[in-house]
mmCIF file of C-alpha atoms in Angstrom:
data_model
loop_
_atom_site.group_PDB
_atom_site.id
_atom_site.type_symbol
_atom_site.label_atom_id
_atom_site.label_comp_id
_atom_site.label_asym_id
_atom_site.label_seq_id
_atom_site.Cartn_x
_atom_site.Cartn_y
_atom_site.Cartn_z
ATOM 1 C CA UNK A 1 -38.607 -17.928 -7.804
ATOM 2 C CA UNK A 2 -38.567 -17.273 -4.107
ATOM 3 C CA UNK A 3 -36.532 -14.249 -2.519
ATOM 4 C CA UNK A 4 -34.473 -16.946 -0.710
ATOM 5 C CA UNK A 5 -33.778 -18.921 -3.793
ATOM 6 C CA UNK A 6 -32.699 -16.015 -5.457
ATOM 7 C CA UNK A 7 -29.914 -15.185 -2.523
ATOM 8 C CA UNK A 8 -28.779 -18.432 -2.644
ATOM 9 C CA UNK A 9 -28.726 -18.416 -6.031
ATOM 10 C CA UNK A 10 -26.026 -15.166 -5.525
ATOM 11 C CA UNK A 11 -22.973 -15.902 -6.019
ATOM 12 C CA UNK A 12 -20.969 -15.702 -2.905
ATOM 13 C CA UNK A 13 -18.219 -12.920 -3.864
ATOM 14 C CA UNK A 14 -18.319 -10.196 -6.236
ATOM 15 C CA UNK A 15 -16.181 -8.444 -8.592
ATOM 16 C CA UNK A 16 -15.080 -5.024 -7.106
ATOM 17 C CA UNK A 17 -16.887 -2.835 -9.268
ATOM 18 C CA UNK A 18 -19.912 -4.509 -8.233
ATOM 19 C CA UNK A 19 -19.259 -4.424 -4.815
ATOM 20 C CA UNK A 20 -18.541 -0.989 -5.300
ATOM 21 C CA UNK A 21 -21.829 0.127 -6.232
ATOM 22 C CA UNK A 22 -23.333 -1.640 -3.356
ATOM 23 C CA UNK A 23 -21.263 0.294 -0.972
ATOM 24 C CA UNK A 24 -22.492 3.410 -2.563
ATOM 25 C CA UNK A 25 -18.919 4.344 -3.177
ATOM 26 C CA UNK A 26 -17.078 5.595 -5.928
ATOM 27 C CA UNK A 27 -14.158 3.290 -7.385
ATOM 28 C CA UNK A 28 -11.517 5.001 -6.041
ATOM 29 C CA UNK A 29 -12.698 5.086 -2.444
ATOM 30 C CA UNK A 30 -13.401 1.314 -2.594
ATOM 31 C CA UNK A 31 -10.056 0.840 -3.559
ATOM 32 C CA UNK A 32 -8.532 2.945 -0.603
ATOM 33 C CA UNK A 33 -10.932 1.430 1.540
ATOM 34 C CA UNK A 34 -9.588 -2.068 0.166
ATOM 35 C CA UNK A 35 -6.025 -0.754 0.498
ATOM 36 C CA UNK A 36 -6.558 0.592 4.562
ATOM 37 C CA UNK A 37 -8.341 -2.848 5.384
ATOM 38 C CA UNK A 38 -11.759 -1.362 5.964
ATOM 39 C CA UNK A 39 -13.069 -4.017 3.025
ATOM 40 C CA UNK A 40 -12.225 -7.113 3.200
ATOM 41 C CA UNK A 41 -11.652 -8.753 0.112
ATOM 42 C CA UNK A 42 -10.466 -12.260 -1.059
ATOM 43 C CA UNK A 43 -7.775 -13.186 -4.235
ATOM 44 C CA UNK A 44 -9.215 -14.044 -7.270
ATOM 45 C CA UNK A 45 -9.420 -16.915 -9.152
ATOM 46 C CA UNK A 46 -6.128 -16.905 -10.530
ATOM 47 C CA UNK A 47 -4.287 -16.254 -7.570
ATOM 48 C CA UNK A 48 -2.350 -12.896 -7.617
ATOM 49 C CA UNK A 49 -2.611 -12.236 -11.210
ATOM 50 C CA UNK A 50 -6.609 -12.308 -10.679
ATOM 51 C CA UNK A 51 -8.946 -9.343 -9.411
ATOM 52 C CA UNK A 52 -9.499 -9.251 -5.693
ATOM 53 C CA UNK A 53 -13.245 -9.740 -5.213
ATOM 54 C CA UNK A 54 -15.477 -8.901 -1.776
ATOM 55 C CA UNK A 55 -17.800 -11.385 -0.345
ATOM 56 C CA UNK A 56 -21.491 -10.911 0.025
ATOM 57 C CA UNK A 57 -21.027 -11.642 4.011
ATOM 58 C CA UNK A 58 -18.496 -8.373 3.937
ATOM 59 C CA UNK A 59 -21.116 -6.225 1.812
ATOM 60 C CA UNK A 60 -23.917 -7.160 4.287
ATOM 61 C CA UNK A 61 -21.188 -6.510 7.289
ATOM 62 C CA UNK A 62 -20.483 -2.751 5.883
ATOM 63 C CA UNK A 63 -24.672 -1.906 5.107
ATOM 64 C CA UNK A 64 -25.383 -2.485 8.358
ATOM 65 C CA UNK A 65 -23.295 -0.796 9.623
ATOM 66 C CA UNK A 66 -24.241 3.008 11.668
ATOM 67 C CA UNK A 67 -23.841 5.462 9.162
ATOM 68 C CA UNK A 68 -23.542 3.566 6.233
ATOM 69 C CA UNK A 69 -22.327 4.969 3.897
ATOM 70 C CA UNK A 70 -21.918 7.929 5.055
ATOM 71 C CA UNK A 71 -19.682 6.969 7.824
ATOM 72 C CA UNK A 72 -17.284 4.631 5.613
ATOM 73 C CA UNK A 73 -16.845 7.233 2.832
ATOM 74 C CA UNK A 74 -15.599 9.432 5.768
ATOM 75 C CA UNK A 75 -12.770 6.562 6.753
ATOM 76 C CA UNK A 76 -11.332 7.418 3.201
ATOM 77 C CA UNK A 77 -11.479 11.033 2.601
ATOM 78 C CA UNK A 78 -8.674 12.105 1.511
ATOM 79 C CA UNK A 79 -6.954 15.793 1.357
ATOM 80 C CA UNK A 80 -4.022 17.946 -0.471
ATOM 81 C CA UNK A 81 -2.236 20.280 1.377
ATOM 82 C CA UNK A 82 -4.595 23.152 1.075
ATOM 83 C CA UNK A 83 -7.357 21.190 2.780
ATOM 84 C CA UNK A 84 -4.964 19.357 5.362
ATOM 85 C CA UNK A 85 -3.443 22.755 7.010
ATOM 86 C CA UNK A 86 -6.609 23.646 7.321
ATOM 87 C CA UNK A 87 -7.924 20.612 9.295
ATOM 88 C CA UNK A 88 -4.588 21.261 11.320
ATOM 89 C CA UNK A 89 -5.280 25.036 11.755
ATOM 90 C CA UNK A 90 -1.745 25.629 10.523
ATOM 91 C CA UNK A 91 -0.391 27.170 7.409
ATOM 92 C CA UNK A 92 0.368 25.358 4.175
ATOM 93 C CA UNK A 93 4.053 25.602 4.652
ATOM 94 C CA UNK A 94 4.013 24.160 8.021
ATOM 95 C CA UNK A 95 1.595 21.556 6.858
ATOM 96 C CA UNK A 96 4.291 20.530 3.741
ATOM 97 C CA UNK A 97 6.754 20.813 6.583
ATOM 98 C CA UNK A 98 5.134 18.255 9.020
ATOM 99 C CA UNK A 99 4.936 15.953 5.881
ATOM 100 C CA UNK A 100 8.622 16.224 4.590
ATOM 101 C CA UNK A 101 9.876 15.177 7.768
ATOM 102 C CA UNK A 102 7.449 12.502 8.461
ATOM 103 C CA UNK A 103 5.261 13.565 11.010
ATOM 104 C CA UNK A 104 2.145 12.847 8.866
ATOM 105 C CA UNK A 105 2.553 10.035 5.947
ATOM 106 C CA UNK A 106 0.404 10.630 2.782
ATOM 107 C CA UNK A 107 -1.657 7.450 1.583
ATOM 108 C CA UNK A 108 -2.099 7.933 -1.782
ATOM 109 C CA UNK A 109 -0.526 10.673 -4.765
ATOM 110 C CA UNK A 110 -1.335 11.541 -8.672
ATOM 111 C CA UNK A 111 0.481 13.830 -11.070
ATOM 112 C CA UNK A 112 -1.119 16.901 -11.739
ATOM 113 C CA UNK A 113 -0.929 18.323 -15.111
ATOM 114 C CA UNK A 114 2.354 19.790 -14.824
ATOM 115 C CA UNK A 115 4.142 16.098 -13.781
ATOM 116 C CA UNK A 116 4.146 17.293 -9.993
ATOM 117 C CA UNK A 117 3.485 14.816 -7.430
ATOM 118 C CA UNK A 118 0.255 15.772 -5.291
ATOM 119 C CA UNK A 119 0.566 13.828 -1.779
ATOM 120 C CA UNK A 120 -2.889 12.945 -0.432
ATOM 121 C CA UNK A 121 -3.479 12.267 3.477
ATOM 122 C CA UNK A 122 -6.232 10.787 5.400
ATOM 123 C CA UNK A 123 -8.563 13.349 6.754
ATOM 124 C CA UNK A 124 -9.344 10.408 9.865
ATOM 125 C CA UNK A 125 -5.461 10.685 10.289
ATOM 126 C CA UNK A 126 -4.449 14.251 10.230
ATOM 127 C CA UNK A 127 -6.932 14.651 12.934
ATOM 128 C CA UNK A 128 -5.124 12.280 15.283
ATOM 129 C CA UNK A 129 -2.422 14.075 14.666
ATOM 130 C CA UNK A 130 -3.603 16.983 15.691
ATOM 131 C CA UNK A 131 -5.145 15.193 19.028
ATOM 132 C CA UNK A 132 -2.267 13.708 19.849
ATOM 133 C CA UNK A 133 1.156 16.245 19.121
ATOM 134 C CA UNK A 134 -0.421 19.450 18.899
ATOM 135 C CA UNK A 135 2.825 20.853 20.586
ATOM 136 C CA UNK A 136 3.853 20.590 17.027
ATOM 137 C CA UNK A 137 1.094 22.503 15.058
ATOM 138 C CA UNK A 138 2.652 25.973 16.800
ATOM 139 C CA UNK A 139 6.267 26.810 17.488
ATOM 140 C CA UNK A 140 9.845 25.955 16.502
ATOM 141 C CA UNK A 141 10.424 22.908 15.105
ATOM 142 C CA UNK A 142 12.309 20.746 17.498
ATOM 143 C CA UNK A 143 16.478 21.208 16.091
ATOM 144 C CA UNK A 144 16.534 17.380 14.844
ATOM 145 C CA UNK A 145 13.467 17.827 12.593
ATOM 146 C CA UNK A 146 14.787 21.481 11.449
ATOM 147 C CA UNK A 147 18.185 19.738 10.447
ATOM 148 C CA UNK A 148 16.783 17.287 8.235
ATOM 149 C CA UNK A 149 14.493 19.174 6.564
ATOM 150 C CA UNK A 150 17.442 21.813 5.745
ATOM 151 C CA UNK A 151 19.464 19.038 4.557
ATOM 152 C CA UNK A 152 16.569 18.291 2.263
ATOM 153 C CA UNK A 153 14.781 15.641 3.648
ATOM 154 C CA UNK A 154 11.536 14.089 2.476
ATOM 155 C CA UNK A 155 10.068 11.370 3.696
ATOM 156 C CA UNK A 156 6.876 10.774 1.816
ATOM 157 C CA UNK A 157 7.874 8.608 -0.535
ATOM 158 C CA UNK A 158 9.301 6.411 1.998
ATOM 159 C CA UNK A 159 6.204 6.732 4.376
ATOM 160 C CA UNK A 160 4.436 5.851 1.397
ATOM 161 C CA UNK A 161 6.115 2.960 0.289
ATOM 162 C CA UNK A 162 6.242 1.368 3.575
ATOM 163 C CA UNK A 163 2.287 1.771 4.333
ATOM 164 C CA UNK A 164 1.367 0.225 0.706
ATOM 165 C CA UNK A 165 3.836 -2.904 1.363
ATOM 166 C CA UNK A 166 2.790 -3.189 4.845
ATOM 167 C CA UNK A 167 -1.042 -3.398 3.616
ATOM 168 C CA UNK A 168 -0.040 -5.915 0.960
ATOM 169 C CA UNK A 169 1.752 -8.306 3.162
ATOM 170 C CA UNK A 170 -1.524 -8.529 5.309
ATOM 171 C CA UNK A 171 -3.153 -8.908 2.232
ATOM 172 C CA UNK A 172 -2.064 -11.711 1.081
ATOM 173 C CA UNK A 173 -1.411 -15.881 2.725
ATOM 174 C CA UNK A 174 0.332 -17.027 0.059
ATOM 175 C CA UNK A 175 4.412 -17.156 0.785
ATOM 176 C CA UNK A 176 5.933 -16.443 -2.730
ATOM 177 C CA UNK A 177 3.212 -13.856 -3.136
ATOM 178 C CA UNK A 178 4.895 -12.256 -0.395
ATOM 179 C CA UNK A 179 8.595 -12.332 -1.000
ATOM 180 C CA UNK A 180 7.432 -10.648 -4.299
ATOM 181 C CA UNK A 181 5.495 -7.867 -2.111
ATOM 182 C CA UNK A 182 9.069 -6.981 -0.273
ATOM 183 C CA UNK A 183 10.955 -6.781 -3.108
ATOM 184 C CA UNK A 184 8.805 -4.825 -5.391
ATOM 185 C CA UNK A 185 10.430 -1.699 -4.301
ATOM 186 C CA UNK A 186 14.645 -2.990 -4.877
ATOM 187 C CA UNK A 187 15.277 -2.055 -7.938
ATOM 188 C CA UNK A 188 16.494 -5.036 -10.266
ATOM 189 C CA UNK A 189 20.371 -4.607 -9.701
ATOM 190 C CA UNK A 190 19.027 -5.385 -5.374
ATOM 191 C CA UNK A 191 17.165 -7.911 -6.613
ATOM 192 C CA UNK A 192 19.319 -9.417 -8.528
ATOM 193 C CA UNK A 193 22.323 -9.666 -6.462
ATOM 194 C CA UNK A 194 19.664 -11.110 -3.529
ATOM 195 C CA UNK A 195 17.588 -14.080 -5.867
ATOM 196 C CA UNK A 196 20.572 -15.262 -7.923
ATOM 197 C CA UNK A 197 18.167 -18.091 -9.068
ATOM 198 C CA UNK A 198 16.515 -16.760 -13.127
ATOM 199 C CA UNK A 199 13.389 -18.918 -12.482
ATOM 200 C CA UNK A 200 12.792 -17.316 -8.964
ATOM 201 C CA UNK A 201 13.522 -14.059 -9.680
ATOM 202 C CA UNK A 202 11.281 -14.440 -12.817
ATOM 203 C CA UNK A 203 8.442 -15.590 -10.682
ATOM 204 C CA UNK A 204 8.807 -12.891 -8.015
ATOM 205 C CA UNK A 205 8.678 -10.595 -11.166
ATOM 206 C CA UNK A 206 5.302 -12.155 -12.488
ATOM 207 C CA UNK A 207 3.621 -11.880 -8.739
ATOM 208 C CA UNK A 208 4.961 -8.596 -8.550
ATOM 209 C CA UNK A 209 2.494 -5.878 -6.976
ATOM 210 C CA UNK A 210 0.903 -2.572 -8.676
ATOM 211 C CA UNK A 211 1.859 0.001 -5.669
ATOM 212 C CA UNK A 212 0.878 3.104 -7.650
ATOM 213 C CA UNK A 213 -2.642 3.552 -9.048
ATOM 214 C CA UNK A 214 -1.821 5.913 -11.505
ATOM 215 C CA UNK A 215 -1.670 5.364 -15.102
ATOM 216 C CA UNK A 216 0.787 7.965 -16.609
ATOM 217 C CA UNK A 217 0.291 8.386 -20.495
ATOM 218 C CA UNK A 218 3.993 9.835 -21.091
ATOM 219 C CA UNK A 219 7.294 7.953 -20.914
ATOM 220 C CA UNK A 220 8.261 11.533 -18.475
ATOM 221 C CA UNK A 221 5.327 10.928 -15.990
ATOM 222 C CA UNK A 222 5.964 6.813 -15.916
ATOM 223 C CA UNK A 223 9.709 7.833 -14.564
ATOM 224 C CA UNK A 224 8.433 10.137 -12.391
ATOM 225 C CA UNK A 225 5.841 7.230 -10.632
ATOM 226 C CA UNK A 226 8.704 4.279 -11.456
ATOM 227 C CA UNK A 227 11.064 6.288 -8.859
ATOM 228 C CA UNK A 228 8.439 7.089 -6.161
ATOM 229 C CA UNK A 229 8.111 3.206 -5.995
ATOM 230 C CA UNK A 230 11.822 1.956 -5.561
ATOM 231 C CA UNK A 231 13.426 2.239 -2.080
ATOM 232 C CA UNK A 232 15.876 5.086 -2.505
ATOM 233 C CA UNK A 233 17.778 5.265 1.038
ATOM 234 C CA UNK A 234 20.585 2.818 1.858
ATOM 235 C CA UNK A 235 18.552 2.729 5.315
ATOM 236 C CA UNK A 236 15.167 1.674 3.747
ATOM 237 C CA UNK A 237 16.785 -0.511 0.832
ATOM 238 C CA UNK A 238 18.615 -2.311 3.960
ATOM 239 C CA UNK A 239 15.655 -3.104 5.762
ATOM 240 C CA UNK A 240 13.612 -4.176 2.864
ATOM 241 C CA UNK A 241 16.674 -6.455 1.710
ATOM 242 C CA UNK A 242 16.415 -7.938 5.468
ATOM 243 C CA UNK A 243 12.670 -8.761 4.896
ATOM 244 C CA UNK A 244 13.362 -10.170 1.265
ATOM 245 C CA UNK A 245 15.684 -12.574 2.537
ATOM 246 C CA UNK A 246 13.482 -13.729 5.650
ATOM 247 C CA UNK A 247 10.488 -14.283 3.379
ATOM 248 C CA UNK A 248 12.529 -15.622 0.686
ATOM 249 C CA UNK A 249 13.067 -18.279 3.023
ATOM 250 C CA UNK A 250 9.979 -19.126 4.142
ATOM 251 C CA UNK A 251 8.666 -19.585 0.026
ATOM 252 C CA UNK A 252 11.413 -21.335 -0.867
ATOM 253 C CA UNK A 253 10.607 -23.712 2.039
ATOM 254 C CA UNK A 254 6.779 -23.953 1.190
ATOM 255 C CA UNK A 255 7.675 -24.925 -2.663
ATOM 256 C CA UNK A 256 9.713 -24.101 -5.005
ATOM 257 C CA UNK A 257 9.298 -21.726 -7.818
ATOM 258 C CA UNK A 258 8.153 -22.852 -11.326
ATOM 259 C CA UNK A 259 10.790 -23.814 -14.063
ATOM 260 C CA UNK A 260 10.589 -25.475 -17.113
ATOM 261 C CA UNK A 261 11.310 -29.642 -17.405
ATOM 262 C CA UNK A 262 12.811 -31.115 -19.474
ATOM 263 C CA UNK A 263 9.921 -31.043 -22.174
ATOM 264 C CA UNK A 264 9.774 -27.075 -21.423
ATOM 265 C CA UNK A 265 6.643 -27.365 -19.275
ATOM 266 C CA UNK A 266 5.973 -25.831 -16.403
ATOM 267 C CA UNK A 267 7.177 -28.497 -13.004
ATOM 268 C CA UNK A 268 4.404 -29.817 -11.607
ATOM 269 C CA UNK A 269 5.841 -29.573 -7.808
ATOM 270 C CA UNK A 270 5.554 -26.047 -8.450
ATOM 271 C CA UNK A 271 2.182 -24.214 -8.403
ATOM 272 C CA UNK A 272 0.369 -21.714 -8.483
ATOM 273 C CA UNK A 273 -0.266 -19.491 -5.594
ATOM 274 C CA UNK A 274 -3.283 -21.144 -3.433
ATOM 275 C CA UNK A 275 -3.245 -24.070 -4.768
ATOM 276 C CA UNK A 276 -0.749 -25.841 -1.803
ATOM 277 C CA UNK A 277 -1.803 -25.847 2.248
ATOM 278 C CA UNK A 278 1.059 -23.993 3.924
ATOM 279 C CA UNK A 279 1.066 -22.972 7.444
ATOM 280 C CA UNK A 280 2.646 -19.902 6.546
ATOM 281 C CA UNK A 281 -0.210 -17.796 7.180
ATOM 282 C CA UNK A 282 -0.551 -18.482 10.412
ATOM 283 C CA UNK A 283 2.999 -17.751 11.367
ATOM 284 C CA UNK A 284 2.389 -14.018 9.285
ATOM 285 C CA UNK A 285 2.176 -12.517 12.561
ATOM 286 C CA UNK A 286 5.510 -13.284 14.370
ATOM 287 C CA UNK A 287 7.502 -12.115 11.010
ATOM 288 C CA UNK A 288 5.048 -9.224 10.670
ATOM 289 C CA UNK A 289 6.797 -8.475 14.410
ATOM 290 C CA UNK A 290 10.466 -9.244 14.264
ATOM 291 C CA UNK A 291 10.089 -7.052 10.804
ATOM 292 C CA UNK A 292 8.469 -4.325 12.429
ATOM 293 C CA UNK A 293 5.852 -4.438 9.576
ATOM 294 C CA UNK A 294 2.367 -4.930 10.902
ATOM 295 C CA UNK A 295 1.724 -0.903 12.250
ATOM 296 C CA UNK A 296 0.786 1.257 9.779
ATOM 297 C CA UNK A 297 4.167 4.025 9.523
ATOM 298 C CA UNK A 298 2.695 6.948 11.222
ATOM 299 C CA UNK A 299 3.426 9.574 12.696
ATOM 300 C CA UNK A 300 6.518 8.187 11.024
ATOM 301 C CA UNK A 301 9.078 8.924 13.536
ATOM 302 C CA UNK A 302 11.192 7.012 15.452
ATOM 303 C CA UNK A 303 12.280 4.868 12.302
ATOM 304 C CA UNK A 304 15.514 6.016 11.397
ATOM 305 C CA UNK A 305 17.450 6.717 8.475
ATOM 306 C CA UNK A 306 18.069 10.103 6.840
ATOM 307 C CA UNK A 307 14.594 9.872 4.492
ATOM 308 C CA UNK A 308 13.507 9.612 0.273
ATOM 309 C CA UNK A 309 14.697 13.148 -0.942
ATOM 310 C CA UNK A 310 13.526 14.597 -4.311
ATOM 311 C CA UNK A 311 10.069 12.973 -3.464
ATOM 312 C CA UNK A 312 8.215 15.813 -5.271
ATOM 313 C CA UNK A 313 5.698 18.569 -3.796
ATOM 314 C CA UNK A 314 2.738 18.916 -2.577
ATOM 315 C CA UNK A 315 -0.240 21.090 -4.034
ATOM 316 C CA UNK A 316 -3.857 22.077 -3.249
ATOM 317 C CA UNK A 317 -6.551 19.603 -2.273
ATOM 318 C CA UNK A 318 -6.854 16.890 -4.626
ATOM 319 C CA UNK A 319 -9.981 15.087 -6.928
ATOM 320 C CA UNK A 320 -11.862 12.750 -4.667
ATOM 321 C CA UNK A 321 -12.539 9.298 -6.117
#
């Protein structure tokens, strides 16, 4: 067999893991790399319960690229606190302190052995910080920033929250896969009282997103994760209501959700995500807009609200990968 028949013999996408290795990047910076948009990767098979895979056109993109891999690995470095005041040339406290209030928004968190919640930040983005405020790396805080952070404010959770669901409504075409993505932080008693319907709010359940990669083993660390991922600020839990509703909308007019007939089967007129044309995706971008969605929240000012408190603490410089 021919080199050429053997490419065309590839198939054309592969499973993360694979693609993965031929990065030259551990799992967890693929997946970061996924999450940010620097991979581009297509839904599986079975729609938004399957495995996103990565196309052999993308893998050839990224190897060619200067630097490789070197360069991409460096996109997704992440830091703790330790590590990220020092990039800053400030101290830890001020470093916590420029988080808390919002001025730099963590990507990514685990729990450290004692149940704390360790933030992680881009290394690409605390340096643009620093470029571009670094009247705030020295000083007095200005007086609005000092009274919220007295009053206890935290907005890292929330800064958090709104990168991953602004990532997965790029991610993703597909309009009920969507409405699920913006209400994945309510907590059932919001969504509830906003999808009255059982069969729709059952299938915005079962497309439901994964926001948090980390796998808690006790019942005390899975409560600790389940409320970093529910909207905790009337101000947030308004806004993500608002964009519920809008999308809502937009699925219900694209099809309606699956419920039984009257032999118990699934309704035909309703499918599975993919498998109807919609021209929803193409009008993603004006509702990405009006919601204010489509920019990635940082330096996380400017957006209102008094902030997620009680959204743990930060500690040294955590495990790459």
């Amino acid at each position: 067999m021919s080199i050429n028949e053997a490419r065309t013999r590839q198939p054309e996408t592969v499973a993360a893991g694979t693609a993965a290795q031929e990065l030259e990047l551990r799992r967890g910076e693929f997946t970061l790399a996924a999450q940010l948009g620097h991979i581009r990767t297509t839904a599986g098979a079975a729609g938004a319960g399957g495995r996103r895979r990565v196309s052999r056109q993308e893998i050839e993109r990224l190897r060619a690229a200067e630097g490789f891999p070197e360069a991409l690995r460096e996109r997704v470095r992440t830091v703790g606190t330790a590590e990220g005041a020092e990039l800053l040339s400030v101290s830890q406290g001020r470093f916590t302190r420029l988080a808390r209030a919002g001025l730099v928004a963590p990507v990514s968190f685990y729990l450290n052995r004692y149940r704390a919640v360790v933030w992680l930040y881009l290394a690409d983005d605390l340096r643009s910080f620093a470029a571009t405020e670094p009247v705030l790396l020295t000083g007095r805080f200005p007086e609005a920033l000092r009274a919220g952070l007295d009053a206890g404010e935290d907005r890292r959770p929330r800064n958090w929250r709104g990168r991953r669901v602004g990532r997965l409504l790029h991610e993703s075409d597909d309009p009920w896969e969507r409405a699920a993505v913006a209400g994945c932080v309510l907590d059932p008693a919001h969504l509830a009282e906003l999808v009255g319907d059982p069969y729709e709010r059952a299938y915005l359940n079962r497309l439901r997103p994964r926001l948090a990669l980390a796998h808690p083993e006790s019942e005390a660390a899975r409560e600790t994760v389940r409320r970093l991922v529910v909207a905790d600020d009337p101000d947030e839990i308004q806004w993500h209501r608002a964009v519920l509703e809008s999308l809502l909308a937009e699925a219900r007019s694209a099809r309606p959700a699956p419920r039984p007939d009257g032999d118990g089967h699934t309704s035909p007129a309703a499918r599975l995500p993919g498998a109807r044309e919609t021209p929803y995706g193409a009008r993603r971008g004006g509702l990405l807009a009006r919601l204010r969605i489509g920019r990635v929240l940082f330096p996380g000012r400017g957006q209102g609200g008094t902030g997620a408190r009680g959204g743990g603490v930060d500690a040294g410089e955590g495990p790459r990968g």
